[in-house]
Short mmCIF file of C-alpha atoms in Angstrom, two decimals:
data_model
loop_
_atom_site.label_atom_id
_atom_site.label_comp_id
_atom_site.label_asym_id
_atom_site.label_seq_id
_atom_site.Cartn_x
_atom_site.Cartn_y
_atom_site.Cartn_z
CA UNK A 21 -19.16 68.22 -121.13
CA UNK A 22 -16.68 70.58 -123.43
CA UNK A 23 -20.00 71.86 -124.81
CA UNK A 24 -21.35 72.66 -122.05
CA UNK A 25 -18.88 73.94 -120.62
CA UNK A 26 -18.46 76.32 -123.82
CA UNK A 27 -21.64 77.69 -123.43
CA UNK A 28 -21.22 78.48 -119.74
CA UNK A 29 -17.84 80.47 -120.56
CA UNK A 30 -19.79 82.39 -123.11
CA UNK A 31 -22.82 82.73 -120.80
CA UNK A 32 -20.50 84.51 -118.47
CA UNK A 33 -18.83 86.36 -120.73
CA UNK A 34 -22.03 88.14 -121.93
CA UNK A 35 -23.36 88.75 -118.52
CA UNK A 36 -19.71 90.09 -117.68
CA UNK A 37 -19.99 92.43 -120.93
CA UNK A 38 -23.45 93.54 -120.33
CA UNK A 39 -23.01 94.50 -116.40
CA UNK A 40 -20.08 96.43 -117.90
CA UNK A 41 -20.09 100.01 -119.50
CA UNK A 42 -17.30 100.33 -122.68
CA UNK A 43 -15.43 103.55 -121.49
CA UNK A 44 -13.42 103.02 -124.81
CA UNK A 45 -11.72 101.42 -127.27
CA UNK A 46 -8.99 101.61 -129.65
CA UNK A 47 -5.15 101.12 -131.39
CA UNK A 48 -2.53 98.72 -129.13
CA UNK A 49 0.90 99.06 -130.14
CA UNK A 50 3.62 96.66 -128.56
CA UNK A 51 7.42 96.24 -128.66
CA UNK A 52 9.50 94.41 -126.54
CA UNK A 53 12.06 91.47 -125.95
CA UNK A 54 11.76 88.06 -124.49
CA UNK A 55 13.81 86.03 -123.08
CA UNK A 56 13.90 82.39 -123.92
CA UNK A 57 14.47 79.59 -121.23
CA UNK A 58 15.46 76.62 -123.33
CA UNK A 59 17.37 73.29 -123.33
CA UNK A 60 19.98 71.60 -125.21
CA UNK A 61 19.17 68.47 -127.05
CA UNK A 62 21.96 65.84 -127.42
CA UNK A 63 24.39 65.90 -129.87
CA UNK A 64 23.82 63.48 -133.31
CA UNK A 65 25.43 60.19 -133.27
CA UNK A 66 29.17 60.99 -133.77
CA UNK A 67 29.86 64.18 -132.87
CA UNK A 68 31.17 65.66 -129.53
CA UNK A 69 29.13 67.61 -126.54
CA UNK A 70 27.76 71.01 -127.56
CA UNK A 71 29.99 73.65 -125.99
CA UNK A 72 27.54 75.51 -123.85
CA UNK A 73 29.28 78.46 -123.45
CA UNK A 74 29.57 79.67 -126.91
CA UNK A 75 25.82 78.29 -127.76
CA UNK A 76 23.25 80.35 -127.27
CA UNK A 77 19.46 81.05 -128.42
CA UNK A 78 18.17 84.79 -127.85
CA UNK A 79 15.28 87.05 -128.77
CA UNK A 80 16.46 90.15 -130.62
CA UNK A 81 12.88 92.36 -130.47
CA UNK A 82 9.34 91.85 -130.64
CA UNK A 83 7.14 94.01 -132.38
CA UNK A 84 3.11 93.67 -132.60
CA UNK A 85 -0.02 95.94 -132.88
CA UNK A 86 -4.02 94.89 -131.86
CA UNK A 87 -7.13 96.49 -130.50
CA UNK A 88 -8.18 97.01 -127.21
CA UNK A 89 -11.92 96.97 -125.38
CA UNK A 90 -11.98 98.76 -122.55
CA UNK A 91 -15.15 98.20 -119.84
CA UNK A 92 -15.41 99.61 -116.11
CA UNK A 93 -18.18 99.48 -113.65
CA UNK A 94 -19.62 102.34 -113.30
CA UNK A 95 -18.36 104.78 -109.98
CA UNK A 96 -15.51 102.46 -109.36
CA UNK A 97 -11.72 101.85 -110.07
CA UNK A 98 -12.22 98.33 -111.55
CA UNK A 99 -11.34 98.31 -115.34
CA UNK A 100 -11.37 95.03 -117.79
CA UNK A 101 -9.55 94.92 -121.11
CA UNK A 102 -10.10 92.42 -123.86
CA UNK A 103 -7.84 92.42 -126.98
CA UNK A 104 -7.24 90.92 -130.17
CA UNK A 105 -3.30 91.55 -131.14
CA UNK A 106 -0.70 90.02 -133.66
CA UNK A 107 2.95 90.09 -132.80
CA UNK A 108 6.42 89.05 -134.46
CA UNK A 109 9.59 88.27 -133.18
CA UNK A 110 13.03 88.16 -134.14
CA UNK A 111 14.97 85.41 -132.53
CA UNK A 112 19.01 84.74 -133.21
CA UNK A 113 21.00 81.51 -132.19
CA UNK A 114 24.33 79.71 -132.59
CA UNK A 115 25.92 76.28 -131.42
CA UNK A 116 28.88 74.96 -131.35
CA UNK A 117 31.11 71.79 -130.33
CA UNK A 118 33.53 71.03 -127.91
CA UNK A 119 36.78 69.76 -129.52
CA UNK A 120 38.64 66.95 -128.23
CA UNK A 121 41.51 67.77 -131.03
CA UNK A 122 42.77 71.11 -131.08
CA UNK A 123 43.82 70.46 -135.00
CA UNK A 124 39.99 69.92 -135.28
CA UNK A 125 36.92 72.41 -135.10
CA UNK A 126 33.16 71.76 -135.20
CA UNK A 127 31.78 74.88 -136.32
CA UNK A 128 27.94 74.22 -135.54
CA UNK A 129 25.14 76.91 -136.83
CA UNK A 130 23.50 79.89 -136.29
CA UNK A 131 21.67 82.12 -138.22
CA UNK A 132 17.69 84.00 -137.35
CA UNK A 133 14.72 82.48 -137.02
CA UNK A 134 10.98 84.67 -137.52
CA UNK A 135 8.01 83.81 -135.14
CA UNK A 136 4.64 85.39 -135.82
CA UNK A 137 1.99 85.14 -133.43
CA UNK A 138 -2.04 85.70 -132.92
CA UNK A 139 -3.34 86.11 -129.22
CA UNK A 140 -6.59 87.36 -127.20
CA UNK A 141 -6.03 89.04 -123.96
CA UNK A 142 -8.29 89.50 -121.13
CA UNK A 143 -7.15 91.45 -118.04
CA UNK A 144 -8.66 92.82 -114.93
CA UNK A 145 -7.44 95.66 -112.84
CA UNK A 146 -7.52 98.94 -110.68
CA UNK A 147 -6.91 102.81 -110.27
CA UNK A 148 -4.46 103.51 -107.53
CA UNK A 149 -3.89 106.72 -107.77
CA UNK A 150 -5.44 109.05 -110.86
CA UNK A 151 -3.99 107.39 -113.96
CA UNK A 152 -1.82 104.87 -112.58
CA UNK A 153 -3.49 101.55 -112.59
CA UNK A 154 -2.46 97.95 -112.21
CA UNK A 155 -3.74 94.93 -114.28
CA UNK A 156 -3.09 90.78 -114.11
CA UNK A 157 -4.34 88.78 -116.70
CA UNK A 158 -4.13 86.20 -119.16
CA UNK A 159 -3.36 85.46 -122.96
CA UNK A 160 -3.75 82.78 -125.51
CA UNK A 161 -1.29 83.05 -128.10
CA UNK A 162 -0.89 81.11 -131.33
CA UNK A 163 2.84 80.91 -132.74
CA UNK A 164 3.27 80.50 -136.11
CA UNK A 165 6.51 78.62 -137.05
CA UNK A 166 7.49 75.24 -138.65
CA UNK A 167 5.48 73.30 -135.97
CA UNK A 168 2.61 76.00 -135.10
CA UNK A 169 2.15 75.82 -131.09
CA UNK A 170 -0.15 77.20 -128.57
CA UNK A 171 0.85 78.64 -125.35
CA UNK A 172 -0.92 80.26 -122.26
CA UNK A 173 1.01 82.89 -120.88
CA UNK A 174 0.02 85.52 -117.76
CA UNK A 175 0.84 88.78 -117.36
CA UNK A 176 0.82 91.98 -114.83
CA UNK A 177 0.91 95.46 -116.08
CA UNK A 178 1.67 98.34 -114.94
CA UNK A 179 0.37 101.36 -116.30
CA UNK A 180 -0.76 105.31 -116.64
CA UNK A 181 -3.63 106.13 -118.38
CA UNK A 182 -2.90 110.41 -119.81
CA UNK A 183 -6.39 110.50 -120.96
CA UNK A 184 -5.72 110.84 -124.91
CA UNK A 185 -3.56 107.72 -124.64
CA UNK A 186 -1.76 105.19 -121.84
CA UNK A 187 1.53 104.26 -121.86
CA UNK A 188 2.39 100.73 -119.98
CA UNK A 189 4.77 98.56 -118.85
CA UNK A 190 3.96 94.70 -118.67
CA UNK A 191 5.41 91.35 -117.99
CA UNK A 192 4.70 88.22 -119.62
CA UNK A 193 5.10 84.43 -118.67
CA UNK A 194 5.33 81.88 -120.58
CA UNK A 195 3.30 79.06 -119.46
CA UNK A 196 3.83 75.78 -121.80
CA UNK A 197 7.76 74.81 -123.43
CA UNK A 198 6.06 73.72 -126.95
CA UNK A 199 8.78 76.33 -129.06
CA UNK A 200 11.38 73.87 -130.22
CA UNK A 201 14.52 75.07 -132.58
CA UNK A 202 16.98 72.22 -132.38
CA UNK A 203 19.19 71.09 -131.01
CA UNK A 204 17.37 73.71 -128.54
CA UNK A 205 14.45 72.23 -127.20
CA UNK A 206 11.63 73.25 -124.75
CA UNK A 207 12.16 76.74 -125.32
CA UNK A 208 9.81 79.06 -123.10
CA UNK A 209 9.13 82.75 -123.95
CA UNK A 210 8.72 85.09 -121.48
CA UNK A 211 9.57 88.52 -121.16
CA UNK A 212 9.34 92.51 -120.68
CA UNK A 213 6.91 94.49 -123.05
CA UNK A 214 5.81 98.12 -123.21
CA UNK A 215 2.99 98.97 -124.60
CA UNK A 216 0.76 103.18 -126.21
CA UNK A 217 -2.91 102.45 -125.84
CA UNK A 218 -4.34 105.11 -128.06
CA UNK A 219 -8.29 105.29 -127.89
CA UNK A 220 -10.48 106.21 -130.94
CA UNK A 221 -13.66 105.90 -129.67
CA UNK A 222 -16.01 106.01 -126.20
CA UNK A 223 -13.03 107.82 -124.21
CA UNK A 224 -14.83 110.40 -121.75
#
């Protein structure tokens, strides 16, 4: 059944490419910051409740480049993108304990943690008016880290395409909680991204 339904995914995929016409293609370049939705393991065996306040787990920047395929159908406003990118992150954290003895102090930890990531992206979306156009989709990522993870965010994107390049704005949500830093634990990634399309080949 997985086979099959392999082959049907890539059956559709080449009917989709094929009924399509590649108005371009070209450089991606992404930078952003997420923010991470997370959850606070329990303390080891001995020591006191994590003062929640002063903990905290936070993406600095995200940085990434790919390549973008562009198709539309022909005397429409309906355009598809497919891309291959690769991004890294930045991310910063710190914990620390409640005291129950003000002549005692847990200090806790912090210190930066790097998250590189691999993803395809397939959108579809429309003109509104000239350049401006508006595009939902979805993209598998792979996160490389201690434990290496897979997650399947969405995304909408807003954009305006100048002609020699487009310049967009895009949201992105997480869909799985499979990032875990201890002691936090479930982390999701989600964020704000913008994005310079810059076409090298097939724009008209």
């Amino acid at each position: 059944m997985k086979r099959l339904s392999f082959f049907l995914f890539l059956f559709f995929l080449w009917m989709t490419v094929r009924a399509q016409m590649l108005r371009s293609s070209g450089l991606v370049l992404y930078g952003g910051k997420n923010t991470v939705n997370y959850q606070m393991a329990s303390p080891g065996k001995g020591l006191p409740p994590f003062d929640l306040a002063n903990s905290r787990l936070r993406a600095d920047f995200t940085l990434g480049a790919g390549y973008r395929w562009r198709l539309n159908r022909p005397d429409t406003g309906w355009l598809f993108d497919l891309s291959l990118s690769a991004r890294y992150g930045r991310y910063s954290y710190g914990f620390r304990y409640l005291s129950s003895d003000v002549h005692t102090t847990y200090v806790g930890g912090e210190g930066i943690r790097n998250l590189w990531s691999a993803s395809f992206a397939g959108s579809v979306g429309r003109y509104l008016f000239r350049g401006l156009n508006l595009s939902v989709g979805v993209e598998p990522t792979f996160y490389f880290y201690d434990k290496s993870f897979f997650d399947l965010p969405v995304f909408a994107r807003l954009a305006y395409d100048f002609g020699f390049m487009e310049v967009a704005v895009q949201y992105k949500w997480g869909m799985t909680r499979k990032f875990n830093m201890p002691p936090f634990l479930r982390n999701r990634l989600s964020g704000w991204e913008c994005s310079v399309y810059i076409p090298l080949s097939g724009r008209k």
